[in-house]
Tab-separated table of C-alpha atoms in Angstrom:
chain	number	residue	atom	x	y	z
A	1	MET	CA	89.695	40.586	-81.810
A	2	SER	CA	86.520	40.726	-79.535
A	3	ALA	CA	87.567	42.098	-76.152
A	4	VAL	CA	84.800	43.907	-74.625
A	5	LEU	CA	85.956	47.045	-72.815
A	6	VAL	CA	84.316	49.329	-70.037
A	7	PRO	CA	85.041	53.182	-69.620
A	8	GLY	CA	88.172	53.872	-67.717
A	9	GLU	CA	89.556	50.390	-68.621
A	10	ALA	CA	93.354	50.470	-69.899
A	11	VAL	CA	93.845	48.797	-72.997
A	12	SER	CA	97.248	47.291	-72.690
A	13	GLU	CA	97.296	45.599	-76.231
A	14	ILE	CA	97.644	49.029	-77.766
A	15	GLU	CA	100.356	50.092	-75.606
A	16	GLU	CA	102.263	47.423	-76.332
A	17	VAL	CA	101.784	48.295	-80.069
A	18	ALA	CA	102.667	51.990	-79.374
A	19	LYS	CA	105.808	51.433	-78.047
A	20	THR	CA	107.591	50.359	-81.399
A	21	LYS	CA	105.230	52.059	-83.783
A	22	LYS	CA	102.538	54.603	-84.549
A	23	VAL	CA	99.286	53.913	-83.670
A	24	VAL	CA	95.891	55.554	-84.608
A	25	LEU	CA	93.250	55.883	-81.803
A	26	GLY	CA	89.668	55.982	-83.112
A	27	PRO	CA	86.328	56.971	-81.252
A	28	GLY	CA	86.197	55.606	-77.703
A	29	LEU	CA	89.843	55.569	-77.039
A	30	ARG	CA	91.645	58.116	-75.187
A	31	ARG	CA	95.194	58.283	-74.153
A	32	THR	CA	96.912	60.141	-71.018
A	33	ASN	CA	100.720	60.201	-71.470
A	34	ASP	CA	101.696	56.592	-72.422
A	35	SER	CA	98.558	54.734	-71.624
A	36	VAL	CA	95.422	54.129	-73.579
A	37	LEU	CA	92.119	54.305	-71.902
A	38	ALA	CA	88.820	53.327	-73.238
A	39	CYS	CA	86.141	56.134	-72.683
A	40	LYS	CA	83.076	54.225	-74.289
A	41	ALA	CA	81.469	50.744	-73.289
A	42	GLY	CA	82.094	48.385	-76.379
A	43	VAL	CA	83.976	46.061	-78.497
A	44	LEU	CA	87.470	46.953	-79.314
A	45	CYS	CA	88.062	46.757	-83.010
A	46	LYS	CA	91.048	47.087	-85.134
A	47	LYS	CA	92.016	47.642	-88.794
A	48	ALA	CA	95.538	46.758	-90.617
A	49	PRO	CA	97.888	47.882	-89.717
A	50	ASN	CA	97.425	49.861	-86.519
A	51	MET	CA	94.035	51.332	-86.444
A	52	PHE	CA	92.003	50.867	-83.129
A	53	TRP	CA	88.465	52.181	-82.032
A	54	ILE	CA	85.595	50.819	-79.987
A	55	ASP	CA	82.284	50.006	-81.430
A	56	SER	CA	79.670	50.729	-79.059
A	57	TYR	CA	75.900	51.354	-79.381
A	58	GLN	CA	75.072	55.130	-79.461
A	59	ARG	CA	72.575	57.616	-80.416
A	60	ARG	CA	73.786	60.945	-79.343
A	61	TYR	CA	75.894	62.435	-82.038
A	62	VAL	CA	79.195	64.078	-81.110
A	63	PRO	CA	80.359	66.571	-84.000
A	64	VAL	CA	83.516	65.421	-85.862
A	65	ARG	CA	85.069	67.739	-88.268
A	66	GLY	CA	84.742	66.542	-91.964
A	67	GLU	CA	81.534	64.636	-91.394
A	68	CYS	CA	78.406	65.255	-93.265
A	69	VAL	CA	75.560	65.657	-91.094
A	70	LEU	CA	71.681	66.328	-91.827
A	71	GLY	CA	70.359	69.676	-90.178
A	72	VAL	CA	67.317	71.451	-89.958
A	73	VAL	CA	67.464	75.264	-89.869
A	74	THR	CA	65.917	76.649	-86.907
A	75	GLN	CA	66.928	80.633	-86.904
A	76	LYS	CA	68.343	83.355	-88.781
A	77	ALA	CA	70.466	85.428	-86.860
A	78	GLY	CA	71.953	88.223	-89.201
A	79	ASP	CA	74.923	86.556	-91.108
A	80	ILE	CA	74.264	82.818	-89.858
A	81	PHE	CA	71.591	80.636	-89.856
A	82	ARG	CA	71.354	78.413	-86.575
A	83	VAL	CA	71.182	74.542	-87.560
A	84	ASP	CA	69.969	71.690	-85.237
A	85	ILE	CA	72.024	68.677	-85.872
A	86	GLY	CA	71.027	66.927	-82.879
A	87	ALA	CA	74.551	67.455	-81.115
A	88	HIS	CA	75.142	69.249	-77.952
A	89	GLU	CA	74.252	72.517	-79.419
A	90	GLN	CA	73.279	73.910	-82.246
A	91	ALA	CA	75.466	74.351	-85.323
A	92	CYS	CA	76.067	77.562	-87.230
A	93	LEU	CA	76.017	77.918	-90.969
A	94	SER	CA	77.362	81.162	-92.385
A	95	TYR	CA	75.073	82.750	-95.431
A	96	LEU	CA	78.084	82.754	-97.474
A	97	ALA	CA	79.222	79.137	-97.096
A	98	PHE	CA	76.792	78.189	-100.113
A	99	GLU	CA	77.623	78.010	-103.845
A	100	GLY	CA	77.544	81.237	-105.595
A	101	ALA	CA	76.387	83.013	-102.664
A	102	THR	CA	77.765	86.841	-102.123
A	103	LYS	CA	76.731	89.688	-99.700
A	104	LYS	CA	74.093	90.895	-102.148
A	105	ASN	CA	73.134	87.467	-103.353
A	106	ARG	CA	72.024	85.503	-100.271
A	107	PRO	CA	70.888	81.790	-100.609
A	108	ASP	CA	67.172	81.149	-100.523
A	109	ILE	CA	66.864	79.208	-97.169
A	110	GLN	CA	63.968	79.358	-95.047
A	111	LEU	CA	63.313	78.206	-91.349
A	112	GLY	CA	62.494	74.520	-91.151
A	113	ASP	CA	64.467	73.735	-94.276
A	114	LEU	CA	66.497	70.458	-94.201
A	115	LEU	CA	70.225	70.723	-95.003
A	116	TYR	CA	72.884	68.211	-95.763
A	117	ALA	CA	75.965	69.827	-94.933
A	118	ARG	CA	79.775	69.332	-93.861
A	119	LEU	CA	81.016	70.140	-90.316
A	120	VAL	CA	84.114	72.345	-90.671
A	121	VAL	CA	84.273	73.244	-86.915
A	122	ALA	CA	83.902	70.650	-84.479
A	123	SER	CA	85.817	71.299	-81.091
A	124	ARG	CA	84.200	70.419	-77.525
A	125	ASP	CA	84.894	74.104	-76.767
A	126	LEU	CA	83.461	75.976	-79.445
A	127	GLU	CA	79.944	75.996	-81.257
A	128	PRO	CA	79.702	73.561	-84.675
A	129	GLU	CA	80.120	75.126	-87.626
A	130	LEU	CA	78.680	73.849	-91.041
A	131	VAL	CA	79.347	74.548	-94.659
A	132	CYS	CA	77.449	73.932	-98.001
A	133	VAL	CA	80.251	73.832	-100.283
A	134	ASN	CA	83.498	72.043	-100.830
A	135	SER	CA	87.163	73.802	-100.726
A	136	HIS	CA	86.819	74.567	-104.423
A	137	GLY	CA	83.344	76.618	-103.375
A	138	LYS	CA	81.244	74.081	-105.231
A	139	LYS	CA	78.161	72.805	-103.787
A	140	GLU	CA	78.854	68.982	-105.033
A	141	LYS	CA	76.367	67.016	-102.974
A	142	LEU	CA	75.632	69.275	-100.342
A	143	GLY	CA	72.768	71.784	-99.657
A	144	VAL	CA	68.920	71.831	-99.296
A	145	LEU	CA	67.121	68.582	-99.582
A	146	ASN	CA	63.385	69.227	-100.808
A	147	ASP	CA	60.253	67.071	-100.282
A	148	GLY	CA	61.371	63.455	-98.893
A	149	PHE	CA	61.023	61.922	-95.650
A	150	VAL	CA	63.289	62.316	-92.751
A	151	PHE	CA	63.667	59.963	-89.765
A	152	ASN	CA	66.109	59.527	-86.980
A	153	CYS	CA	68.063	56.174	-86.357
A	154	SER	CA	71.017	55.335	-83.848
A	155	ILE	CA	74.591	56.026	-85.100
A	156	ASN	CA	75.186	52.168	-85.542
A	157	LEU	CA	72.708	52.019	-88.203
A	158	VAL	CA	74.315	54.745	-90.167
A	159	ARG	CA	77.572	53.252	-89.938
A	160	LYS	CA	76.048	49.730	-91.035
A	161	ILE	CA	74.262	50.924	-94.117
A	162	LEU	CA	77.443	53.180	-95.254
A	163	ASN	CA	79.697	50.461	-94.634
A	164	LYS	CA	81.140	49.035	-98.181
A	165	ASN	CA	80.348	45.508	-97.421
A	166	CYS	CA	76.492	46.518	-96.760
A	167	PRO	CA	74.362	45.068	-99.575
A	168	LEU	CA	71.304	47.059	-98.250
A	169	LEU	CA	71.401	50.110	-100.840
A	170	GLN	CA	72.243	47.910	-103.751
A	171	ALA	CA	69.630	45.348	-103.027
A	172	LEU	CA	67.114	48.294	-102.395
A	173	GLN	CA	67.899	50.008	-105.866
A	174	ARG	CA	67.160	46.868	-107.546
A	175	GLU	CA	63.378	46.991	-106.374
A	176	MET	CA	62.729	50.663	-106.860
A	177	PRO	CA	64.638	54.039	-107.618
A	178	PHE	CA	65.112	56.325	-104.829
A	179	GLU	CA	67.323	58.988	-103.313
A	180	VAL	CA	68.886	58.893	-99.792
A	181	ALA	CA	70.941	61.353	-97.764
A	182	VAL	CA	72.552	59.862	-94.694
A	183	GLY	CA	73.700	61.774	-92.129
A	184	MET	CA	76.618	60.794	-89.717
A	185	ASN	CA	74.406	62.398	-86.858
A	186	GLY	CA	71.846	59.550	-87.263
A	187	ARG	CA	69.177	61.336	-89.535
A	188	ILE	CA	68.313	59.588	-92.819
A	189	TRP	CA	66.307	61.555	-95.557
A	190	ILE	CA	64.837	59.405	-98.133
A	191	LYS	CA	62.589	60.454	-101.160
A	192	ALA	CA	61.072	57.678	-103.782
A	193	LYS	CA	58.678	58.054	-106.580
A	194	THR	CA	55.684	57.440	-104.573
A	195	MET	CA	54.873	57.567	-100.584
A	196	ARG	CA	54.239	53.805	-100.544
A	197	GLU	CA	57.790	53.244	-101.861
A	198	THR	CA	59.119	55.880	-99.633
A	199	ILE	CA	57.908	54.203	-96.737
A	200	ALA	CA	59.120	50.808	-97.901
A	201	VAL	CA	62.482	52.256	-98.032
A	202	GLY	CA	62.444	53.873	-94.639
A	203	ASN	CA	61.181	50.712	-93.069
A	204	ALA	CA	63.876	48.636	-94.984
A	205	ILE	CA	66.634	50.913	-93.703
A	206	LEU	CA	64.932	50.607	-90.034
A	207	ALA	CA	64.690	46.895	-90.314
A	208	THR	CA	68.615	46.283	-91.038
A	209	GLU	CA	69.687	47.372	-87.725
A	210	PHE	CA	69.849	43.879	-86.288
A	211	VAL	CA	69.718	41.913	-89.567
A	212	SER	CA	72.980	40.069	-91.076
A	213	ASN	CA	74.357	40.982	-94.724
A	214	ASP	CA	72.557	37.889	-96.009
A	215	ASP	CA	69.201	38.398	-94.536
A	216	ILE	CA	69.140	41.949	-95.785
A	217	ARG	CA	69.169	40.740	-99.371
A	218	LYS	CA	66.042	38.620	-98.472
A	219	LEU	CA	64.219	41.381	-96.737
A	220	CYS	CA	64.660	43.659	-99.737
A	221	GLU	CA	63.309	41.168	-101.990
A	222	ASN	CA	60.405	40.805	-99.909
A	223	ILE	CA	59.742	44.499	-99.853
A	224	GLY	CA	59.859	44.465	-103.720
A	225	ASN	CA	57.445	41.527	-103.891
A	226	ILE	CA	54.896	43.217	-101.343
A	227	LEU	CA	55.239	46.409	-103.208
A	228	PHE	CA	54.603	45.519	-106.731
A	229	THR	CA	52.004	42.745	-106.263
B	1	MET	CA	124.920	87.974	-67.430
B	2	SER	CA	123.958	89.498	-70.886
B	3	ALA	CA	126.872	89.732	-73.338
B	4	LYS	CA	125.028	91.892	-75.333
B	5	PRO	CA	125.340	95.844	-74.400
B	6	GLN	CA	121.820	97.033	-73.576
B	7	LEU	CA	120.753	100.307	-75.065
B	8	SER	CA	119.222	102.899	-73.066
B	9	LYS	CA	115.582	104.138	-72.779
B	10	GLY	CA	116.611	107.382	-74.094
B	11	VAL	CA	118.629	106.322	-77.188
B	12	LEU	CA	115.836	103.945	-78.106
B	13	GLN	CA	113.391	106.728	-78.133
B	14	MET	CA	115.537	108.874	-80.918
B	15	LYS	CA	113.582	108.606	-84.358
B	16	PHE	CA	116.333	106.814	-86.174
B	17	MET	CA	116.404	103.881	-83.732
B	18	LYS	CA	112.941	102.917	-84.426
B	19	ARG	CA	113.543	99.605	-86.023
B	20	THR	CA	115.946	98.759	-83.383
B	21	LYS	CA	113.299	99.478	-80.871
B	22	ASP	CA	110.851	97.370	-82.177
B	23	LYS	CA	113.067	94.515	-81.943
B	24	VAL	CA	114.029	94.966	-78.411
B	25	ASP	CA	110.440	95.109	-77.615
B	26	GLU	CA	109.567	91.726	-79.441
B	27	GLU	CA	112.473	90.026	-77.391
B	28	LEU	CA	111.553	91.461	-74.136
B	29	ALA	CA	107.765	90.130	-74.741
B	30	ALA	CA	109.009	87.079	-75.663
B	31	LEU	CA	111.233	86.668	-72.739
B	32	GLU	CA	108.226	87.617	-70.672
B	33	GLY	CA	106.286	85.097	-72.266
B	34	ARG	CA	108.415	82.310	-71.512
B	35	THR	CA	109.072	83.461	-67.745
B	36	MET	CA	105.348	83.513	-67.200
B	37	TYR	CA	104.860	80.007	-68.643
B	38	SER	CA	107.809	78.378	-67.765
B	39	ASN	CA	106.449	76.692	-64.629
B	40	GLU	CA	103.764	75.376	-66.542
B	41	ILE	CA	105.429	74.020	-69.515
B	42	THR	CA	107.363	70.984	-68.881
B	43	ASP	CA	110.234	69.112	-70.910
B	44	ARG	CA	107.695	66.524	-71.976
B	45	MET	CA	105.307	69.196	-73.860
B	46	MET	CA	108.367	71.033	-75.229
B	47	ASN	CA	109.765	67.781	-77.079
B	48	ASP	CA	107.360	64.849	-77.059
B	49	SER	CA	107.191	62.698	-79.981
B	50	SER	CA	104.318	60.789	-79.702
B	51	ASN	CA	103.321	57.736	-81.193
B	52	PHE	CA	99.601	58.308	-81.111
B	53	ILE	CA	97.617	59.648	-83.696
B	54	ILE	CA	93.791	60.726	-82.640
B	55	GLU	CA	91.215	60.204	-85.446
B	56	PRO	CA	87.836	61.173	-83.906
B	57	SER	CA	85.764	60.030	-87.012
B	58	PHE	CA	84.061	56.824	-87.811
B	59	MET	CA	84.487	57.644	-91.465
B	60	ARG	CA	88.246	56.940	-91.792
B	61	CYS	CA	88.245	53.917	-89.442
B	62	GLU	CA	85.451	52.025	-91.035
B	63	ASP	CA	85.960	53.173	-94.364
B	64	LEU	CA	82.406	54.446	-94.790
B	65	ILE	CA	81.072	55.611	-98.133
B	66	ASP	CA	79.477	58.925	-98.714
B	67	GLY	CA	76.042	59.323	-97.358
B	68	ARG	CA	74.401	61.184	-100.283
B	69	LEU	CA	73.042	58.612	-102.959
B	70	SER	CA	70.750	58.318	-105.654
B	71	PHE	CA	69.663	55.449	-107.614
B	72	ARG	CA	68.088	54.997	-111.298
B	73	GLY	CA	67.577	58.221	-112.129
B	74	MET	CA	66.100	59.608	-109.289
B	75	ASN	CA	68.315	62.688	-108.983
B	76	PRO	CA	70.692	63.024	-112.217
B	77	GLU	CA	72.889	65.567	-110.790
B	78	ILE	CA	73.916	63.154	-107.916
B	79	GLU	CA	74.126	60.185	-109.940
B	80	ARG	CA	76.667	62.217	-112.511
B	81	LEU	CA	78.843	63.030	-109.322
B	82	LEU	CA	78.715	59.470	-108.365
B	83	GLU	CA	79.644	58.068	-111.821
B	84	LEU	CA	82.617	60.884	-111.947
B	85	GLU	CA	83.827	59.501	-108.662
B	86	GLU	CA	83.688	55.631	-109.745
B	87	GLN	CA	85.656	56.784	-112.723
B	88	GLU	CA	88.090	58.397	-110.856
B	89	ARG	CA	88.501	55.522	-108.549
B	90	GLN	CA	88.648	52.965	-111.352
B	91	ALA	CA	91.446	55.140	-113.124
B	92	LYS	CA	93.563	54.927	-109.737
B	93	THR	CA	93.142	51.048	-109.468
B	94	ARG	CA	93.491	50.479	-113.432
B	95	HIS	CA	97.063	48.867	-114.190
B	96	GLU	CA	99.311	50.922	-116.262
B	97	MET	CA	98.494	50.978	-119.754
B	98	GLY	CA	100.925	48.714	-122.030
B	99	LYS	CA	103.940	50.161	-124.478
B	100	ASP	CA	103.528	50.866	-127.656
B	101	VAL	CA	107.103	51.250	-128.139
B	102	THR	CA	109.353	49.312	-126.494
B	103	ASP	CA	112.340	50.688	-124.475
B	104	GLN	CA	114.993	49.181	-126.919
B	105	GLU	CA	113.036	51.075	-130.069
B	106	MET	CA	112.923	54.044	-128.063
B	107	VAL	CA	116.527	54.144	-127.161
B	108	ASP	CA	117.672	53.298	-130.848
B	109	TYR	CA	115.171	56.298	-132.374
B	110	TYR	CA	116.227	58.703	-129.692
B	111	GLY	CA	120.212	57.920	-130.113
B	112	ASN	CA	119.469	58.712	-133.969
B	113	VAL	CA	117.786	61.900	-133.286
B	114	VAL	CA	120.293	63.284	-131.019
B	115	GLN	CA	123.233	62.622	-133.577
B	116	THR	CA	121.087	64.307	-136.268
B	117	ILE	CA	120.411	67.405	-134.240
B	118	SER	CA	123.818	67.798	-132.795
B	119	ARG	CA	125.397	67.593	-136.355
B	120	LYS	CA	123.203	70.640	-137.294
B	121	PHE	CA	124.796	72.626	-134.548
B	122	ASP	CA	128.205	72.015	-135.469
B	123	THR	CA	129.925	74.747	-137.324
B	124	HIS	CA	130.790	74.050	-141.133
B	125	ARG	CA	134.254	73.288	-140.804
B	126	LYS	CA	133.834	71.221	-137.774
B	127	ARG	CA	131.208	68.988	-139.716
B	128	LYS	CA	133.695	69.009	-142.659
B	129	GLY	CA	136.554	67.701	-140.526
B	130	ASN	CA	134.440	64.968	-138.774
B	131	ARG	CA	133.595	63.878	-142.078
B	132	GLU	CA	137.003	64.000	-143.349
B	133	GLU	CA	138.718	62.758	-140.703
B	134	SER	CA	141.130	60.050	-142.508
B	135	GLU	CA	142.104	62.815	-145.320
B	136	SER	CA	145.491	64.644	-145.171
B	137	LYS	CA	146.106	68.176	-144.691
B	138	PRO	CA	145.622	70.093	-147.949
B	139	MET	CA	148.740	69.950	-150.303
B	140	LYS	CA	151.203	72.514	-150.092
B	141	PHE	CA	154.025	73.624	-152.566
B	142	LEU	CA	156.962	71.284	-152.441
B	143	LYS	CA	160.240	73.325	-152.973
B	144	PRO	CA	162.409	71.526	-155.534
B	145	LYS	CA	165.864	70.497	-154.081
B	146	ASP	CA	168.608	72.105	-155.463
B	147	GLU	CA	171.026	69.974	-157.556
B	148	ASP	CA	174.452	71.451	-157.253
């Protein structure tokens, strides 16, 4: 499974499968009537039994409902905050979408604060909407992130380090304690005990983009050795 | 064309016809809507059973983990949540617990219990009857035969 597709190309393989059973079309694929077209340039991927998507290089974030992103508060506009999530448009975040927030008890959010939030509305025609609570009204892992360091990376890198088989985070935590929030919009926030360690974690993450899994372990060991000698 | 009798405007405006009027108005609106869009809705749109499901997120395609993590006590709050998630995941995958009581034991025990309890609800006479089914009826006075 390593067919390279360009936008507009029909994917006959999926069309064949779809004649008999249900098919899940992931990012990069769209359908018109019974034909399936690629809308990104990249490699066709398949997950058993019948899920297809295109793996392509991308830095621009396109909001998707349910994904967690990192955003910066840019504006307070009455009942809502405007949050920059790196998408085509700023997202809005109601001040009631925080744990324990009521009309009288507003959350303490300042301009320039960094938030880890979940997208609940992401449509091409509407402005994206964020929340900082789950469906039970608990904040869980969402909310404001204090201190630490944020940097941007490609969306591919985010997918790579969040993959179940990626050893990066496990290898890094063997070297030093740290905390991380990875947004699907290609922003990563990290926090470690010292500035030196924070920079080391950041560099390790950025360095993994084009490194194989085995080399990642070596890379993390190296970083540990350099830091603590 | 319409088999149903139409009510005139005057009748519908009467006070007691209010509910009927609402119903008639609703039908009219639905009919208008249908005619308005009839040339845009194709048969395909009306009854299409597609084999395609659209999934716009990489999260589900590539089984990505949640991006908020903490290691070695950096943020105890997050680590507790992660631990709970891990426990939940393990509970799902763990095999069923072994049986302390075998099925046969359970059947034997339960059968006995059912009998005991059902006896409790029997009437006194029935219970007695059950116990002494083999015994004959209470004796009656036998009239001696006359001998002439």
